[in-house]
XYZ file of C-alpha atoms in Angstrom:
293
model
C -10.919 -7.669 18.510
C -8.197 -9.971 17.084
C -4.686 -8.748 17.863
C -2.021 -9.300 15.202
C 1.599 -8.785 16.265
C 4.499 -7.575 14.143
C 8.111 -7.940 15.297
C 11.119 -6.650 13.350
C 14.888 -6.796 13.777
C 17.428 -5.053 11.563
C 20.138 -7.716 11.227
C 20.505 -11.483 11.327
C 22.553 -11.145 14.537
C 19.491 -9.866 16.378
C 16.587 -11.997 17.548
C 12.899 -11.028 17.508
C 12.194 -13.418 20.404
C 11.833 -10.715 23.140
C 9.417 -8.777 20.951
C 7.431 -11.909 20.113
C 7.183 -12.837 23.790
C 5.933 -9.347 24.673
C 3.379 -9.486 21.865
C 2.231 -12.933 22.964
C 1.822 -11.685 26.535
C -0.271 -8.799 25.196
C -2.701 -11.322 23.696
C -1.667 -11.459 20.042
C -3.140 -14.536 18.367
C -0.806 -14.224 15.359
C 2.735 -12.866 15.342
C 4.716 -12.066 12.191
C 8.499 -11.727 12.392
C 10.719 -9.941 9.885
C 14.397 -9.150 9.425
C 14.928 -5.903 7.542
C 15.838 -2.247 7.801
C 13.251 0.043 9.335
C 14.048 2.605 6.652
C 12.902 0.195 3.925
C 9.180 0.662 3.338
C 8.921 -2.267 0.891
C 9.163 -5.029 3.513
C 7.455 -8.208 2.236
C 6.277 -9.484 5.646
C 4.843 -6.083 6.606
C 3.120 -5.893 3.208
C 1.588 -9.327 3.823
C 0.417 -8.290 7.302
C -1.220 -5.112 5.987
C -2.954 -7.117 3.253
C -4.033 -9.818 5.717
C -5.424 -7.528 8.420
C -9.180 -6.961 8.340
C -11.913 -4.854 9.866
C -11.749 -4.517 13.688
C -8.316 -6.210 13.803
C -5.509 -4.456 15.670
C -1.890 -4.368 14.521
C 0.360 -4.451 17.595
C 4.076 -3.662 17.885
C 6.346 -3.379 20.917
C 7.622 0.080 19.909
C 6.721 2.286 16.961
C 10.311 2.139 15.634
C 9.746 -1.590 15.004
C 7.105 -0.579 12.456
C 8.467 2.670 10.982
C 11.526 4.865 11.293
C 9.864 8.010 9.967
C 6.736 9.806 11.075
C 5.453 9.948 7.506
C 5.698 6.145 7.126
C 4.002 5.589 10.496
C 1.101 7.851 9.560
C 0.885 6.194 6.137
C 0.534 2.723 7.700
C -2.038 3.940 10.223
C -4.058 5.615 7.447
C -4.033 2.335 5.540
C -5.264 0.466 8.620
C -7.930 3.092 9.266
C -9.185 2.732 5.681
C -9.753 -0.978 6.375
C -11.492 -0.317 9.690
C -8.515 -1.699 11.632
C -6.521 -0.231 14.539
C -2.913 0.216 15.648
C -1.326 -0.170 19.076
C 2.212 0.256 20.388
C 2.866 -1.441 23.730
C 5.571 0.965 24.926
C 4.252 4.182 23.342
C 0.999 6.043 24.094
C -0.585 5.110 20.775
C -3.748 3.040 20.532
C -6.029 4.215 17.746
C -8.928 2.281 19.263
C -8.941 4.721 22.230
C -9.682 8.486 22.330
C -6.281 9.145 23.961
C -4.475 7.250 21.201
C -6.362 9.118 18.484
C -5.432 12.417 20.139
C -1.759 11.416 20.240
C -1.949 10.525 16.551
C -3.466 13.924 15.733
C -0.623 15.626 17.628
C 1.932 13.594 15.664
C 0.232 14.511 12.404
C 0.232 18.201 13.343
C 3.935 17.981 14.275
C 4.738 16.389 10.913
C 2.874 19.133 9.042
C 4.628 21.815 11.140
C 8.004 20.265 10.296
C 7.178 20.277 6.579
C 6.094 23.943 6.799
C 9.384 24.896 8.488
C 11.372 23.137 5.762
C 9.429 24.972 3.064
C 9.994 28.340 4.745
C 13.738 27.707 5.203
C 14.008 26.688 1.545
C 12.214 29.828 0.354
C 14.375 32.045 2.593
C 17.567 30.405 1.296
C 16.551 30.891 -2.347
C 15.610 34.527 -1.748
C 18.947 35.181 -0.018
C 20.852 33.592 -2.919
C 18.990 35.713 -5.473
C 19.866 38.956 -3.624
C 23.534 37.960 -3.868
C 23.263 37.453 -7.607
C 23.372 33.661 -7.554
C 21.051 31.900 -9.980
C 19.895 28.423 -9.103
C 19.956 25.459 -11.411
C 22.458 23.394 -13.320
C 24.707 25.430 -15.689
C 24.786 22.499 -18.107
C 20.980 22.463 -18.261
C 20.838 26.199 -18.874
C 23.281 25.684 -21.741
C 21.265 22.618 -22.916
C 24.383 20.452 -22.799
C 23.400 16.925 -24.075
C 25.480 15.141 -21.417
C 23.863 17.171 -18.619
C 20.379 16.603 -20.043
C 21.007 12.852 -20.239
C 22.286 12.766 -16.656
C 19.179 14.558 -15.376
C 16.908 12.266 -17.380
C 18.562 9.176 -15.877
C 18.379 10.669 -12.373
C 14.671 11.323 -12.811
C 14.138 7.737 -13.979
C 16.046 6.451 -10.929
C 13.983 8.649 -8.625
C 10.758 7.460 -10.231
C 11.753 3.798 -9.870
C 12.699 4.365 -6.225
C 9.263 5.835 -5.522
C 7.627 2.916 -7.332
C 9.591 0.422 -5.245
C 8.147 1.962 -2.066
C 4.609 1.156 -3.244
C 5.318 -2.061 -5.164
C 3.631 -4.244 -2.544
C 0.350 -2.399 -3.225
C 0.069 -3.225 -6.932
C 2.725 -5.592 -8.304
C 1.225 -8.833 -6.834
C -2.214 -7.961 -8.239
C -0.887 -7.059 -11.689
C 1.273 -10.189 -11.846
C -1.654 -12.413 -10.851
C -4.550 -10.783 -12.722
C -3.121 -9.568 -16.018
C -3.882 -10.098 -18.858
C -6.880 -12.226 -17.813
C -8.656 -9.247 -16.238
C -9.357 -5.813 -17.697
C -7.326 -2.878 -16.389
C -10.439 -1.195 -14.970
C -11.114 -4.151 -12.670
C -7.443 -4.567 -11.736
C -7.351 -0.882 -10.784
C -10.365 -1.201 -8.521
C -8.921 -4.256 -6.788
C -5.595 -2.451 -6.261
C -7.286 0.667 -4.871
C -9.861 -1.017 -2.609
C -7.625 -1.429 0.506
C -5.686 1.822 -0.007
C -6.430 5.190 1.641
C -7.741 7.895 -0.675
C -4.401 9.726 -0.841
C -2.577 6.642 -2.151
C -5.033 5.418 -4.764
C -3.950 5.014 -8.367
C -5.390 6.308 -11.593
C -5.366 3.963 -14.561
C -2.823 6.080 -16.440
C -0.433 6.148 -13.461
C -0.781 2.415 -12.945
C -0.105 1.697 -16.623
C 2.965 3.933 -16.550
C 4.279 2.102 -13.474
C 3.644 -1.314 -15.036
C 5.409 -0.311 -18.264
C 8.416 0.895 -16.245
C 8.590 -2.433 -14.385
C 8.246 -4.357 -17.658
C 11.018 -2.256 -19.216
C 13.375 -3.071 -16.313
C 12.438 -6.766 -16.275
C 10.535 -6.795 -12.964
C 7.301 -7.828 -14.693
C 6.688 -10.012 -17.721
C 5.737 -8.242 -20.933
C 2.690 -10.528 -21.025
C 0.924 -8.351 -18.411
C 0.565 -5.649 -21.073
C -1.265 -8.001 -23.422
C -4.827 -7.391 -24.497
C -7.378 -8.748 -22.030
C -9.606 -11.445 -23.452
C -13.333 -10.874 -23.660
C -15.193 -12.214 -20.669
C -18.850 -13.125 -20.434
C -20.845 -10.586 -18.408
C -21.950 -13.281 -15.953
C -18.318 -14.275 -15.336
C -17.046 -10.846 -14.357
C -18.178 -10.812 -10.708
C -16.860 -14.331 -9.996
C -13.542 -13.213 -11.505
C -13.388 -10.133 -9.255
C -14.240 -12.136 -6.136
C -11.729 -14.822 -7.130
C -9.045 -12.148 -7.499
C -9.706 -10.823 -3.995
C -9.683 -14.340 -2.562
C -6.521 -15.232 -4.475
C -4.666 -12.254 -2.983
C -5.542 -13.373 0.555
C -6.650 -17.028 0.840
C -7.540 -16.532 4.536
C -9.828 -13.554 3.935
C -13.328 -13.953 5.381
C -16.588 -13.644 3.445
C -17.433 -10.508 5.447
C -14.066 -8.959 4.595
C -14.674 -9.667 0.898
C -18.033 -7.912 1.253
C -16.264 -4.862 2.700
C -13.703 -4.942 -0.102
C -16.422 -5.083 -2.794
C -18.274 -2.202 -1.161
C -15.019 -0.177 -1.065
C -14.699 -0.881 -4.787
C -18.311 0.323 -5.217
C -19.098 -2.951 -6.915
C -22.810 -3.655 -7.181
C -24.340 -7.016 -6.352
C -25.843 -9.189 -9.122
C -29.192 -7.574 -8.212
C -27.769 -4.068 -8.486
C -27.556 -3.309 -4.767
C -24.735 -1.463 -3.007
C -24.604 -3.627 0.140
C -23.097 -7.105 -0.022
C -23.963 -10.177 2.039
C -21.637 -13.134 2.796
C -24.133 -15.510 1.175
C -23.831 -13.673 -2.147
C -20.034 -13.785 -1.968
C -20.147 -17.507 -1.190
C -22.244 -18.173 -4.308
C -19.803 -16.205 -6.463
C -16.839 -18.071 -4.982
C -18.492 -21.395 -5.740
C -19.086 -20.234 -9.327
C -15.455 -19.099 -9.575
C -14.336 -22.588 -8.534
C -16.543 -24.194 -11.206
C -15.094 -21.823 -13.812
C -11.550 -22.753 -12.795
C -10.733 -19.297 -11.425
C -9.751 -20.678 -8.002
């Protein structure tokens, strides 16, 4: 199984060399280095690694804090790898999802995270109940009085919170939207975006459109992406989809494209569910002739 290493340092004063050497000694054929905060989930190099990794590959780090600073982010990354049939290994922690022991450790971590969330919910409920018995009513007095300034402040805060949540997932959808729209219909863009994502993180078309409109409004995406998609010949649709997958990851293998198409539940030209590399190769050659690649 190919081993892909990921090394991260927080500041420019630090060097990823010791991590890279450890990853090389562990047998990693490729090593990606990044400088960025562990609390920032929208790291471009990590996003590229997660897009690049394929079935049966293993993402390797020296310690889990090099990948994620929170348990929720760690589990999110591992779920994304698992959805692609890939694995995760930490050299200095007892986590290797390719082994039964590593899977058990991951289940324990997941249970601990759920237990922590349950405790927080119970403490919150107890605090609210205690406040009510003392006659305190929760909420913003300005909102209860429908003060325009307070309402505007809350509206802006909600917009900021929404944009912050979008920024955490931007690497999942922005590159596809920027590259594929308006040449490709939203239905096909949505399926390409969702194919590598775990079930819990998949988008609906309405949510994706709302996110795109927010990014267009703030200038992060061109208004052209919201334009009407041109009509495409039926025979050109599959080459366009395959070209889009290839364009997102030029190094992706034919077998990996097959897996991606099957995850999208895309049928072959003959109406079958299972894809073969030879069929993908024919579609790629057609995409080249059509100028899609």
